[in-house]
Coordinates of C-alpha atoms and ligand atoms in Angstrom, one line a residue:
X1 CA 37.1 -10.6 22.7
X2 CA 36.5 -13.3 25.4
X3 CA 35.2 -10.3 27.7
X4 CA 32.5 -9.9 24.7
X5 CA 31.7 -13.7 24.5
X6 CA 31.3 -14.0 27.7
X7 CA 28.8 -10.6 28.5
X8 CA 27.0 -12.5 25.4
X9 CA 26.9 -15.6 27.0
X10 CA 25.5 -14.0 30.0
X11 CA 23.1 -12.2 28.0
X12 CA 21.7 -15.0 26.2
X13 CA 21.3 -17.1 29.1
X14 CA 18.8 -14.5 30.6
X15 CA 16.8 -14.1 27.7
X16 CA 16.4 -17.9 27.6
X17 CA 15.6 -18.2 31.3
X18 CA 12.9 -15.1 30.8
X19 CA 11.5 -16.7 27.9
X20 CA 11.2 -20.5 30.3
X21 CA 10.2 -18.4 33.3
X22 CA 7.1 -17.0 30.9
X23 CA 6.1 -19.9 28.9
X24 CA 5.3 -21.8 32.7
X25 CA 2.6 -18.9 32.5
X26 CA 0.7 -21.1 30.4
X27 CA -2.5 -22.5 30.4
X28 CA -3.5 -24.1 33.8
X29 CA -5.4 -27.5 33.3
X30 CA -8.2 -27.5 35.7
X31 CA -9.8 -30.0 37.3
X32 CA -13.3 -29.8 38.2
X33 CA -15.5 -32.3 37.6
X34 CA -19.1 -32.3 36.8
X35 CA -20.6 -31.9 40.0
X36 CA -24.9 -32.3 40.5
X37 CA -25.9 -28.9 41.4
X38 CA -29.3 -28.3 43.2
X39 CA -32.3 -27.4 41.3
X40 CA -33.7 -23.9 41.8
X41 CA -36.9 -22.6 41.2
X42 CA -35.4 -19.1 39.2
X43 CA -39.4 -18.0 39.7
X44 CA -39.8 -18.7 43.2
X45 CA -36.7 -17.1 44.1
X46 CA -37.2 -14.2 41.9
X47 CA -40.7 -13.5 43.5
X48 CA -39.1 -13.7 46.7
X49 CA -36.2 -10.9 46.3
X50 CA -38.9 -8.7 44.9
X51 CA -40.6 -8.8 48.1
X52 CA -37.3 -8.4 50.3
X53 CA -36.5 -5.4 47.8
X54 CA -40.1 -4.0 48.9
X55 CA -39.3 -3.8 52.4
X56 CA -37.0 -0.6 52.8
X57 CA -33.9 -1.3 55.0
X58 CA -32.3 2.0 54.2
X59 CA -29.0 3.4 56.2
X60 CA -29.0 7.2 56.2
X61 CA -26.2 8.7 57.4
X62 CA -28.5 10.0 60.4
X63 CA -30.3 7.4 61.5
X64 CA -34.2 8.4 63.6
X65 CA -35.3 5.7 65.7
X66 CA -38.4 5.9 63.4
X67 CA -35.9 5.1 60.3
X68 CA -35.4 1.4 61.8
X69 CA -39.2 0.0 61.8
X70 CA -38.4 -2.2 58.2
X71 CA -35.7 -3.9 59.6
X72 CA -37.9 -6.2 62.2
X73 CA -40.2 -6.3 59.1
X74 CA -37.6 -7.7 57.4
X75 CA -36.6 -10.2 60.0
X76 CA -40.7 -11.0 60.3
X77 CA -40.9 -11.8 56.1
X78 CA -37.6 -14.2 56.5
X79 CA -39.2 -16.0 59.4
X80 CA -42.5 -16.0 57.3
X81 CA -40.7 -17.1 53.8
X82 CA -38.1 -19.6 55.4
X83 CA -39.6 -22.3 57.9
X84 CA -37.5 -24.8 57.8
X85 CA -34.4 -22.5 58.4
X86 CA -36.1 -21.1 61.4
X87 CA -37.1 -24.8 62.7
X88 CA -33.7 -26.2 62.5
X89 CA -31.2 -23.6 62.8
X90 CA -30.4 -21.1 66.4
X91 CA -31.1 -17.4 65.9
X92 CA -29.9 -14.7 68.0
X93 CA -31.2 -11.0 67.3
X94 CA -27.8 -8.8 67.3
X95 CA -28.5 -5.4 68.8
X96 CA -31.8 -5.3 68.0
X97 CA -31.7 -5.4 64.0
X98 CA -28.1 -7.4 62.9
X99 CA -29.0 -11.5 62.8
X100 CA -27.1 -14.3 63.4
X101 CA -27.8 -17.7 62.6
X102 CA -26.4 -21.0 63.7
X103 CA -26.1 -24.1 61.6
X104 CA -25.4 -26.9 63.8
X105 CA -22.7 -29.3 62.4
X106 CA -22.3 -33.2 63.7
X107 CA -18.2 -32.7 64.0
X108 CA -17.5 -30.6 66.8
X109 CA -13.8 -30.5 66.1
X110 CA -14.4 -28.7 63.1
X111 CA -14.1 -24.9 63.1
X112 CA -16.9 -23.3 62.1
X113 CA -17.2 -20.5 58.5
X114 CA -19.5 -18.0 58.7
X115 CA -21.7 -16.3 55.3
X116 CA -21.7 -12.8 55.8
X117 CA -24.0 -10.7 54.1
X118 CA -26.1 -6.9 55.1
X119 CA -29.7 -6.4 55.9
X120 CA -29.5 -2.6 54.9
X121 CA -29.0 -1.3 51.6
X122 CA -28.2 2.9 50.6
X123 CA -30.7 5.0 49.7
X124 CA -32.2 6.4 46.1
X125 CA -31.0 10.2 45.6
X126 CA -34.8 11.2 44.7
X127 CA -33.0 12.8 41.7
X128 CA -32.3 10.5 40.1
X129 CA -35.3 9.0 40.0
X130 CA -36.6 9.9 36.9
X131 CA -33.5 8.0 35.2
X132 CA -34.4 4.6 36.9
X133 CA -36.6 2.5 34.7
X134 CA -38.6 0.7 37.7
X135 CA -39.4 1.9 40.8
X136 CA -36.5 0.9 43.5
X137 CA -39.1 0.1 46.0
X138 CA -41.1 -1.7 44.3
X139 CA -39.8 -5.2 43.5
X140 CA -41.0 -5.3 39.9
X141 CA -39.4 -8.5 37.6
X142 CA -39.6 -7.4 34.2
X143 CA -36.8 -8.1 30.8
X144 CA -35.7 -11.3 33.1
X145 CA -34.7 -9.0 35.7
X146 CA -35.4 -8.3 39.3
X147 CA -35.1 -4.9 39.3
X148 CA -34.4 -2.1 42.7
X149 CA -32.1 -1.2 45.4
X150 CA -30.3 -4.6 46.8
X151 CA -30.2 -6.5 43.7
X152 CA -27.1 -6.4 44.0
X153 CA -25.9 -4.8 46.9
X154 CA -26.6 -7.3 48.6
X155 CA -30.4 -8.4 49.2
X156 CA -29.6 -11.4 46.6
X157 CA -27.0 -12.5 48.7
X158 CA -29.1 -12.5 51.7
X159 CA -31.9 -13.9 49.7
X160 CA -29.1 -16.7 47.5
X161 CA -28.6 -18.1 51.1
X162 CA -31.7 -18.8 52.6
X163 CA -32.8 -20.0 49.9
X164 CA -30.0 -22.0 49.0
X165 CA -30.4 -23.3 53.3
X166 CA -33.9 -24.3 52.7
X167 CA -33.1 -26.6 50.1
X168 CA -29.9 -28.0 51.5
X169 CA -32.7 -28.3 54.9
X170 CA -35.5 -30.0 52.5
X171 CA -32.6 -32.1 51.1
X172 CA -31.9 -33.4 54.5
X173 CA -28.5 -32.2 54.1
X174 CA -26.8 -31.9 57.6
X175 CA -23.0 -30.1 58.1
X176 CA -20.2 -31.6 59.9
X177 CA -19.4 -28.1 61.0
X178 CA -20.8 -24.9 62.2
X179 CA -22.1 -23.3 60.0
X180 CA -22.8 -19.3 60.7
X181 CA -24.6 -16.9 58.8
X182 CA -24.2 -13.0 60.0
X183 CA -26.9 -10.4 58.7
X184 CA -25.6 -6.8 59.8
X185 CA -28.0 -3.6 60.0
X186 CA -25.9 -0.9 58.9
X187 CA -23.3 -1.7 56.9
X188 CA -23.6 0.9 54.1
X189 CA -22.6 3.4 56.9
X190 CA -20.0 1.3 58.8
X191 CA -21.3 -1.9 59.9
X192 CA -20.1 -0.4 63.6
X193 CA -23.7 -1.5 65.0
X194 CA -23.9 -4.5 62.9
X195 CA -21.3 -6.9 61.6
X196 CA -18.9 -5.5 64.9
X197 CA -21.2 -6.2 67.2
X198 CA -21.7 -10.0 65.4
X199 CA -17.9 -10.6 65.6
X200 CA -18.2 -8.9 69.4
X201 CA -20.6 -11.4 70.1
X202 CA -18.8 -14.6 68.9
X203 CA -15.8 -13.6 70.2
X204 CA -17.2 -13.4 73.4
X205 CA -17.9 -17.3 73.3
X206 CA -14.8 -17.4 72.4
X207 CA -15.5 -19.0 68.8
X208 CA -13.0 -18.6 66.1
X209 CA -14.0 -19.0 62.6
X210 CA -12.0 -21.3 60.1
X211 CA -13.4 -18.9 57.2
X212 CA -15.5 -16.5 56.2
X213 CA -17.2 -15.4 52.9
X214 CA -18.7 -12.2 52.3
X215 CA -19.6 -9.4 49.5
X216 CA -16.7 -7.6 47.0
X217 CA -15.4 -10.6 44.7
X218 CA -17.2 -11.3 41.6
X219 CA -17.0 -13.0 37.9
X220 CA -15.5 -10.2 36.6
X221 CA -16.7 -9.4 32.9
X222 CA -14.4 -7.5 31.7
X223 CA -12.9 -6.0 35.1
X224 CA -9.6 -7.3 35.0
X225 CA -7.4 -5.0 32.8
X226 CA -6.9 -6.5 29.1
X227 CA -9.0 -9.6 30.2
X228 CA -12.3 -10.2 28.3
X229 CA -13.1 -13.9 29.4
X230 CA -14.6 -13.9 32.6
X231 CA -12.7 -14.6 35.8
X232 CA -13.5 -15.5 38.9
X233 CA -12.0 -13.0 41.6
X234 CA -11.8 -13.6 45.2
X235 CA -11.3 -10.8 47.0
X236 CA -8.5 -11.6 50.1
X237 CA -8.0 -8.1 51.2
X238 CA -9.7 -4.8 51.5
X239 CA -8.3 -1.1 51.3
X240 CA -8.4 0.9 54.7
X241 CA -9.8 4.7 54.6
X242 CA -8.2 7.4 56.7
X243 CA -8.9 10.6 56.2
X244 CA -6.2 13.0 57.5
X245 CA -6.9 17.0 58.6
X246 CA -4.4 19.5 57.5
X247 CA -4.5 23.8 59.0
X248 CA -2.2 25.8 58.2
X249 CA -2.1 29.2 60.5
X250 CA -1.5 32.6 59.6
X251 CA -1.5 36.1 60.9
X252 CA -5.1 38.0 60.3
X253 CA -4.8 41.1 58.8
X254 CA -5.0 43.6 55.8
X255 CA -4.0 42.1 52.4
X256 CA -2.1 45.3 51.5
X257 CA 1.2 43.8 53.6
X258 CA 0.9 40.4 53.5
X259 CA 3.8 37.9 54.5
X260 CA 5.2 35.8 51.4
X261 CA 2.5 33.0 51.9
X262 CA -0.5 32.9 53.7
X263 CA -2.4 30.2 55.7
X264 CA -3.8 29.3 52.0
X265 CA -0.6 29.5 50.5
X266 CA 1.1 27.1 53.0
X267 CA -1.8 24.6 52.7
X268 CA -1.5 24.7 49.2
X269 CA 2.1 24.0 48.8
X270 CA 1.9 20.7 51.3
X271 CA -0.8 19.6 49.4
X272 CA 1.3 19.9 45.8
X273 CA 4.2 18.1 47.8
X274 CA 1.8 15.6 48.4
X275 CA 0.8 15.2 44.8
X276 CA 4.2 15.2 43.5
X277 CA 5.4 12.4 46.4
X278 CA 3.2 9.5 46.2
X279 CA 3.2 6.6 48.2
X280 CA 5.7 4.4 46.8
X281 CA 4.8 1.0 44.9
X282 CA 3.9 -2.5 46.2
X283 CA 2.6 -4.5 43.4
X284 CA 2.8 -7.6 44.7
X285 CA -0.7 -8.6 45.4
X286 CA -1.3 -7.2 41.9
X287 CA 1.3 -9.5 40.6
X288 CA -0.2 -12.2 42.2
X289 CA -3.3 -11.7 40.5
X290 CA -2.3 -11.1 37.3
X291 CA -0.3 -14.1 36.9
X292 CA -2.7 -16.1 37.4
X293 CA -4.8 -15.1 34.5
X294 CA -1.3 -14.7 32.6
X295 CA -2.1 -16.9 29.7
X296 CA -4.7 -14.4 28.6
X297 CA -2.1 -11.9 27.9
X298 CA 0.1 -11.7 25.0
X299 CA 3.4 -13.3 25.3
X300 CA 5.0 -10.1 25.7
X301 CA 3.0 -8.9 28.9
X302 CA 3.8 -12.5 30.5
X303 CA 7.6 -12.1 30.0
X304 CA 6.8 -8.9 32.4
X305 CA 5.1 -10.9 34.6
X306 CA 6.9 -14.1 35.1
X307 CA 9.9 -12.2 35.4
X308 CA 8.9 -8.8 38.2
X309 CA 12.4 -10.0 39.6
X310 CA 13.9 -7.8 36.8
X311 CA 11.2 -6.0 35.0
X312 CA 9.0 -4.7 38.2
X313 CA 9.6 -1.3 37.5
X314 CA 8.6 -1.6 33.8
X315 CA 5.3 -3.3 35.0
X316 CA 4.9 -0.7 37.7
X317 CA 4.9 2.0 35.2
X318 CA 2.4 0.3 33.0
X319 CA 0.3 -0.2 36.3
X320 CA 0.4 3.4 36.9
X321 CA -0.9 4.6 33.7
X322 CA -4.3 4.3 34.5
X323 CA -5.8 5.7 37.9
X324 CA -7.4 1.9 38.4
X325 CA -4.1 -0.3 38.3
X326 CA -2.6 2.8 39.8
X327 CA -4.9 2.0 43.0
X328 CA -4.3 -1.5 43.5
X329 CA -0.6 -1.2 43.4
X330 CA -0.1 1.6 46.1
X331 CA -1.5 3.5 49.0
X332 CA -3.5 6.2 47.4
X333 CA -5.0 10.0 48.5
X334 CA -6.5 12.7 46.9
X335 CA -7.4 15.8 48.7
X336 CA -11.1 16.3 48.6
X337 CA -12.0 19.1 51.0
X338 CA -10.7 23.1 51.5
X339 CA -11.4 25.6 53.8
X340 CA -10.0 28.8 54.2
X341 CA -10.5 32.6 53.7
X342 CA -13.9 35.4 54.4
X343 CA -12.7 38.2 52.1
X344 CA -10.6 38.8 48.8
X345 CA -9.2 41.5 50.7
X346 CA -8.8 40.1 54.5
X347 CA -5.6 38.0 55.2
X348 CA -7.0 34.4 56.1
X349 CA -6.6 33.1 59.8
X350 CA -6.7 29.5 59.2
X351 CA -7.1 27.2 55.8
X352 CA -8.1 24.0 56.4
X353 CA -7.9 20.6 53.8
X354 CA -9.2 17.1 54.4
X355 CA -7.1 14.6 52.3
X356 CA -8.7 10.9 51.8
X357 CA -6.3 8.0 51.7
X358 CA -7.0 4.5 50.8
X359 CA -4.3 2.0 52.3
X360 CA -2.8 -1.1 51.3
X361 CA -2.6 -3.6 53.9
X362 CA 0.6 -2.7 55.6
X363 CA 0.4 0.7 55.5
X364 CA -1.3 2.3 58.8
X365 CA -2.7 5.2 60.4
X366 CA 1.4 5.6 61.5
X367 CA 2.8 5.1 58.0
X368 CA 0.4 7.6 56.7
X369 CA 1.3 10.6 59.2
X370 CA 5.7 9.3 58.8
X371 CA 4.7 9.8 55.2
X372 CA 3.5 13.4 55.1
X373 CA 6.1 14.5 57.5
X374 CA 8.5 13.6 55.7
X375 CA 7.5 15.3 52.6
X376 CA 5.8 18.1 53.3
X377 CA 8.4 19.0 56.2
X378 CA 6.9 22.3 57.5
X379 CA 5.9 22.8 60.7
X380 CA 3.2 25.3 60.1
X381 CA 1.1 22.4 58.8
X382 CA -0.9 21.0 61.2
X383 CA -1.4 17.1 60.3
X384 CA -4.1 15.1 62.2
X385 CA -6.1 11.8 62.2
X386 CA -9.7 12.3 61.2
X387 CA -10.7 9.8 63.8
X388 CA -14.7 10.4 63.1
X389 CA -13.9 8.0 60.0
X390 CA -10.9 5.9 60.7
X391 CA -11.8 2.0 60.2
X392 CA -8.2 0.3 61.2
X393 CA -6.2 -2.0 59.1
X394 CA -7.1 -4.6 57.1
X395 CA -4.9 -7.6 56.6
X396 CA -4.7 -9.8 53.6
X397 CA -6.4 -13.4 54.1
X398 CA -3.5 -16.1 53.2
X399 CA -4.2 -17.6 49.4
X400 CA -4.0 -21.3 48.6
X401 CA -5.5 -22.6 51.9
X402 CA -7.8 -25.3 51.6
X403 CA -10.8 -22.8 52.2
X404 CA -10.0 -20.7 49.1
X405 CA -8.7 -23.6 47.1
X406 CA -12.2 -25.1 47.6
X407 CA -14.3 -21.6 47.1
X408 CA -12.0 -21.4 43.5
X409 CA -13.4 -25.1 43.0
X410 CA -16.9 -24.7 43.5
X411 CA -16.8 -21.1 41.6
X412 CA -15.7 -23.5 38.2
X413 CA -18.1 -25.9 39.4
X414 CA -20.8 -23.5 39.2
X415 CA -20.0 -20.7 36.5
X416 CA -17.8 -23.6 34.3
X417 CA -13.6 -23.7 34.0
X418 CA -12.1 -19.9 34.3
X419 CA -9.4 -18.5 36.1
X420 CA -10.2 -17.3 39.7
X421 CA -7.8 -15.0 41.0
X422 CA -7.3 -13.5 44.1
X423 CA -7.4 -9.6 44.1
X424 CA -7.8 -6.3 46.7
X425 CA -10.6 -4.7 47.6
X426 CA -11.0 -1.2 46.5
X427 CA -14.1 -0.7 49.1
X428 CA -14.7 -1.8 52.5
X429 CA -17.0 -4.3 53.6
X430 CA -18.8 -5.8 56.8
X431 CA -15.8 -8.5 56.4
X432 CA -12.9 -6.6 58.1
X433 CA -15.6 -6.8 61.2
X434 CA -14.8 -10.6 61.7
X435 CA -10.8 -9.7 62.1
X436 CA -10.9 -10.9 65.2
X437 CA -12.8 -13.8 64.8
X438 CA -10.8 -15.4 61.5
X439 CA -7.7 -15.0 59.9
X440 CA -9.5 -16.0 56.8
X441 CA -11.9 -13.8 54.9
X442 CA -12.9 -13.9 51.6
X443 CA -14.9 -12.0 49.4
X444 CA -17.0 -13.6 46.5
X445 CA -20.3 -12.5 45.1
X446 CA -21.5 -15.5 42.5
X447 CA -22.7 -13.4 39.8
X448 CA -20.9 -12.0 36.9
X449 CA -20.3 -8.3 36.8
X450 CA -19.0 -5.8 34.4
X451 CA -18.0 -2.2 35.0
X452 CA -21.9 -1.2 33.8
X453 CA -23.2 -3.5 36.3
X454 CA -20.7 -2.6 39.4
X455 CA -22.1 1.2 38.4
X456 CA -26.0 0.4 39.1
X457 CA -24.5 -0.8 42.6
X458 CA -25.7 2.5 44.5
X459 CA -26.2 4.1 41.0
X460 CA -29.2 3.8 38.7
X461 CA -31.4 1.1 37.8
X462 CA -29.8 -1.8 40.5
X463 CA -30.9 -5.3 39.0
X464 CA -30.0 -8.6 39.0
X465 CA -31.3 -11.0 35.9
X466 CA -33.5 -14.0 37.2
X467 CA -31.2 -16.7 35.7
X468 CA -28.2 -15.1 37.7
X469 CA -30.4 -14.9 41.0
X470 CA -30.9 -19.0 40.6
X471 CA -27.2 -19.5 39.9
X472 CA -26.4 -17.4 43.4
X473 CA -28.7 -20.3 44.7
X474 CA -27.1 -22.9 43.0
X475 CA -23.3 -21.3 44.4
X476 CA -24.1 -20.9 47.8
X477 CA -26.1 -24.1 48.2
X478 CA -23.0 -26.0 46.6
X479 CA -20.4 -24.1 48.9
X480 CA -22.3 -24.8 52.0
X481 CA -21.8 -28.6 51.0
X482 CA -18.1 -28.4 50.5
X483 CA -17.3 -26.0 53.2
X484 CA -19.7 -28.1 55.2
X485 CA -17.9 -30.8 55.1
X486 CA -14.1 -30.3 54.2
X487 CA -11.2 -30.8 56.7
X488 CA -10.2 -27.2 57.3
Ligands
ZN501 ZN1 -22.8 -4.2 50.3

């Protein structure tokens, strides 16, 4: 009986500190006041992305010399359309087409943060053209939108901060820091002549960065799984691609004796091994963002969260139903290429697989090729590094530092009280370039995305609404005053 009371006892102590545990999950009181924003002129700046859209920075996979001529057009029209920033501020031409631009700050024992954004922008598969209602290349406004490819990836961020500069220069506004802005060439096929050579560069003068802010956060609309209100995500980590070769051998021949499995056979059974041995689970950067927009769940999803000390394994499995939680919670692959075989009737010499992974930070090139040895287990399975596309880790940028806390601050100041949350990265970005040069890197775009928006990015009819353009303005230009002048 006593054995009873007590296992009861136990039992309803836990429920009760489960139930505490979740209802801190509560509502957080924020606390930004009203700040005075900058005015923009939403025309001026509309008119002004239209013509950046019309001057076609494209990356192609194979780049001609001929392929490059917009990009000093480009760099002609900013010098053209922005006099003030090129009065006041140092420019250096990065291998011929990245930019980078200093803004001198009065406190030279501040470290410096650098914008980051890309000149270049992917091109329009000409079959889809038809579907697009404006012509990419055009720059038309129309509806209240600028409409074309690098609306949104990312000609309005490049455009959002010289604007937003000019102001802050017509204000008379002067930084206490260094304030860097780096315009890569070609990061929509690596940023390896671009952003690297930026972050080469300022490494070289030995110049370490206190932060840096570039493309992949947003306001999400809808993005965050069972979340309608908006919230602001900071992106604090990106996933890294490697892309692994797999041959299996066999014996060439007739098919009338074959052996019990052939080269295709073998290939086929590591990849099902594969398949049916995932990488295991790490939720916790998942956790951390969830938590933080906990009150927006129903009580019974923040009992899960406020307690993953017990009940990780039941929120892992509700993370895994769908192939988008799934992602953020564990290094992923899916095999996306085979090779192998000439003849129904001819015994194949060789099949051959490329499988894609996308890492979480701490998982490496290493882990990756422990992992498939381990389950696959065959030595007849060649397993190799596709080093034509391996990018190297990505780590995740500490949360809570007095850079993010700030960027959170000015993201309510701007877009009004919501909860920012930090999250991963399911792309890459120029941003893992500056590794070397910061510890911190963040990823924010200040405009408000839904899953329809995120799918014109380097899909169909790519625009950016006129009101949101002038609030990028507004952001950036608010930013560059607090990161301007904070103690970090
Ligand atoms: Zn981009």
């Amino acid at each position: 009986m006593l054995i009873v009371l007590i296992v009861l006892g136990i039992f309803i102590l836990l429920i009760l500190i489960m139930v505490l545990r979740a209802l801190q999950l509560s509502e957080p009181a924020y606390q930004s006041a009203a700040v005075d924003l900058i005015k923009v002129d939403s025309t001026k700046v509309a008119a002004h992305l239209a013509e950046a859209i019309r001057i076609k920075t494209i990356s192609k996979e194979s780049m001609l010399d001929s392929d490059f001529h917009a990009f000093p057009e480009y760099h002609q029209w900013l010098e053209k359309t922005y006099p003030l920033i090129h009065k006041n501020l140092d420019k250096e031409t990065i291998n011929q087409y990245s930019l980078l631009y200093r803004w001198k700050g009065s406190d030279r024992k501040l470290k410096p943060v650098l914008f980051a954004s890309h000149l270049d922008v992917v091109p329009v598969d000409e079959a889809t053209l038809p579907a697009w209602h404006a012509d990419p290349f055009k720059g038309e406004i129309k509806q209240g939108f600028v409409w074309g490819r690098g609306t949104i990836d990312m000609k309005n961020h490049t455009i959002g901060l010289f604007e937003a500069v000019e102001v802050l220069l017509a204000e008379g506004f002067q930084p206490k820091r260094d304030i860097y802005f780096g315009f890569g060439h070609d990061e929509e096929i690596s940023g390896k002549n671009g952003a690297k050579s930026i972050a080469a560069h300022l490494k070289k003068k030995g110049i370490r960065l206190a932060a840096v802010l570039d493309e992949g956060g947003m306001i999400s609309r809808g993005l965050v799984p069972g979340v309608e209100a908006p919230v602001g995500l900071i992106g604090v980590g990106e996933k890294e691609y490697v892309t692994v070769n797999l041959t299996a051998k066999g014996v060439p021949g007739h098919s009338s004796n074959p052996p019990r499995q052939t080269a295709i056979g073998i290939l086929a059974r590591a990849i099902a091994l594969m398949d049916d041995n995932p990488f295991p689970a790490r939720p916790d950067l998942a956790i951390e963002t969830l938590k933080r927009v906990a009150f927006l769940f129903p009580f019974s999803t923040r009992l899960v969260l406020a307690n993953t000390w017990l009940l990780k394994p039941l929120l892992i499995k509700e993370l895994e139903k769908a192939v988008q939680t799934n992602a953020l919670i564990r290094t992923t692959h899916a095999a996306t290429v085979i090779q192998g075989g000439i003849k129904d009737n001819i015994l194949p010499a060789e099949a051959k697989a490329k499988i894609n992974f996308r890492l979480l930070p701490g998982d490496s090139q290493e882990t990756v090729l422990q992992h498939i040895h381990k389950v696959v287990d065959d030595p007849r399975v060649e397993v190799e590094i596709d080093m034509a596309d391996a990018w190297g880790p990505s780590r995740v940028s500490q949360l809570d530092t007095p850079a993010y806390n700030t960027l959170a601050l000015v993201i309510r100041q701007v877009f009004g009280d919501m909860p920012v949350a930090p999250y991963l990265l399911m792309f890459a970005t120029d941003a893992r370039h500056y590794q070397d040069v910061s510890d911190q890197l963040y990823h924010f775009s200040p405009v408000a995305l839904g899953s329809e928006d995120i799918s014109r990015m380097h899909g169909i009819d790519e625009r950016i609404s006129v009101n949101a353009m002038a609030d990028m303005v507004g952001f950036y230009a608010r930013l560059m005053r607090v990161w301007g002048e904070a103690e970090f």
